Amino acid sequence: MSPSPPTGPPLRLLVLGGTGFVSGAVAAEALARGHDVTCVARGTGGARPPAGARLLRADRNAPEGLAPLRGIRFDAAVETATLSLPWVRRALRDVSAEHWTFISSISVYADTYTPGQTARTARLRPALTDVGTYDPTVDPEPSQATYGGVKLACEQAVREATGDTAFVVRPGLVVGPGDDVGPFGYWPLRMARGRAAAVPAAHGADGLALPSQCVDVRDLAAWIVDRAAARASGVYDAAGPPVPLESLLHEVADAVGHSSLELVPVPEDVLREAGVRPWTGRPSMPLWPPRELYGALSRDVSSSFDAGLRVRPVSETAQAVLSDRLGRGAGTPPVAGLTPVEEASLLRLAGV
């Protein structure tokens, strides 16, 4: 899927970020459409925004970090702050933009068990409004309640400051080229190696089919740029249609799997006996969801499709991820999944 051509005059777009996975994709999509893009980032870790974007170096932990933006008018701003309510409040104070997008998270929802919920029907977590900037050195894995509560507080700050004219998007699992930390990326590389590959059994111990739901970062970015150009508002989830995990993994295998590939389903009790973690981490079975995430991976996103979200086939994402990872070197230890030795041990335990 190629970028859509501009539907109007070029935007003067501010991306608060621009060097991360999602924010970088938004900047790249906007540049590909001919928009004028300014990115705000520290710029100290070697990461750069896409070529063609203007970089404003700023420490957003500093109370006056965004002061250089005062007096500059942007057509649209995209805020990607992960876990910092002060960052969001300062940006709302210092940035002048006709339209505002805030990238939130489905972690704002309190019920992650029940399938079929929408952005309008789901119960929200309490908003954590008395929080500072998240420090990953202190809490490398914040709880879903903490993450969702801070995101919800940021949403509320945005809506209060913009008079409900903002576009608030709540992504689920975002996948695609450039992602080095999510669980999806393990599978294209593993399928391409071929031979016997351990995958989660299609059904959990409770007999329910394992769910999956994701969105390619490029499709998310295209939608965000579309909505910014249209000055659209509202609160929406961002995900593809929910599908059984078994179907998703077969689609990845069909797209990039080696001719010798054989998928070997491993029941949940065997995975637990082997000490394999669900979802992500090491050692883990990536995308194998714990029961408490079944609802988060089975959301009704029909309203998002009605609002213009378009998603590409998982096979296309898998091909792009494999090409990206091979191009940047696939020999580094995975942040999620099993090493060949761990997988061989698991297969022996499963009787293969």
Tab-separated table of C-alpha atoms in Angstrom, residues 104-114 116-127 143-152 155 159 168-172 213 234-239 292-293 295-301 303-304:
chain	number	residue	atom	x	y	z
A	104	SER	CA	-3.470	6.796	23.475
A	105	SER	CA	-3.833	3.028	24.047
A	106	ILE	CA	-6.438	0.306	24.505
A	107	SER	CA	-4.880	-0.053	27.956
A	108	VAL	CA	-7.316	2.676	29.057
A	109	TYR	CA	-10.063	0.032	29.208
A	110	ALA	CA	-10.816	-1.665	32.499
A	111	ASP	CA	-12.337	-4.844	31.037
A	112	THR	CA	-9.801	-6.730	28.919
A	113	TYR	CA	-11.694	-10.046	29.207
A	114	THR	CA	-14.939	-9.458	27.295
A	116	GLY	CA	-16.765	-7.341	21.182
A	117	GLN	CA	-16.439	-4.097	23.121
A	118	THR	CA	-16.174	-0.724	21.399
A	119	ALA	CA	-14.631	2.623	22.286
A	120	ARG	CA	-18.124	3.809	23.215
A	121	THR	CA	-19.301	0.863	25.298
A	122	ALA	CA	-16.212	-0.235	27.228
A	123	ARG	CA	-15.634	0.734	30.833
A	124	LEU	CA	-12.539	2.887	31.416
A	125	ARG	CA	-9.883	2.606	34.091
A	126	PRO	CA	-9.555	5.398	36.663
A	127	ALA	CA	-7.425	8.240	35.314
A	143	SER	CA	1.304	-2.388	35.090
A	144	GLN	CA	-1.584	-2.136	32.646
A	145	ALA	CA	-3.439	-0.127	35.283
A	146	THR	CA	-0.616	2.403	35.574
A	147	TYR	CA	-0.076	2.668	31.835
A	148	GLY	CA	-3.779	2.902	31.047
A	149	GLY	CA	-4.488	5.321	33.874
A	150	VAL	CA	-1.812	7.770	32.755
A	151	LYS	CA	-2.910	7.510	29.115
A	152	LEU	CA	-6.509	8.224	30.129
A	155	GLU	CA	-6.685	12.001	26.956
A	159	ARG	CA	-10.067	16.979	25.379
A	168	VAL	CA	-7.928	10.496	20.100
A	169	VAL	CA	-6.777	7.123	18.814
A	170	ARG	CA	-6.356	4.058	21.018
A	171	PRO	CA	-4.123	1.516	19.254
A	172	GLY	CA	-3.988	-2.114	20.217
A	213	GLN	CA	-5.779	-8.458	16.641
A	234	GLY	CA	-13.583	11.647	18.022
A	235	VAL	CA	-12.277	8.705	20.031
A	236	TYR	CA	-11.482	5.484	18.191
A	237	ASP	CA	-9.701	2.188	18.651
A	238	ALA	CA	-7.011	1.321	16.093
A	239	ALA	CA	-6.745	-2.349	15.195
A	292	GLU	CA	-7.101	-11.645	30.674
A	293	LEU	CA	-6.228	-10.272	27.215
A	295	GLY	CA	-11.157	-9.110	25.186
A	296	ALA	CA	-8.351	-6.678	24.345
A	297	LEU	CA	-7.627	-8.777	21.243
A	298	SER	CA	-11.262	-9.126	20.185
A	299	ARG	CA	-12.492	-5.541	19.999
A	300	ASP	CA	-15.215	-4.330	17.663
A	301	VAL	CA	-13.486	-1.734	15.480
A	303	SER	CA	-16.601	2.385	13.786
A	304	SER	CA	-12.911	2.903	13.042
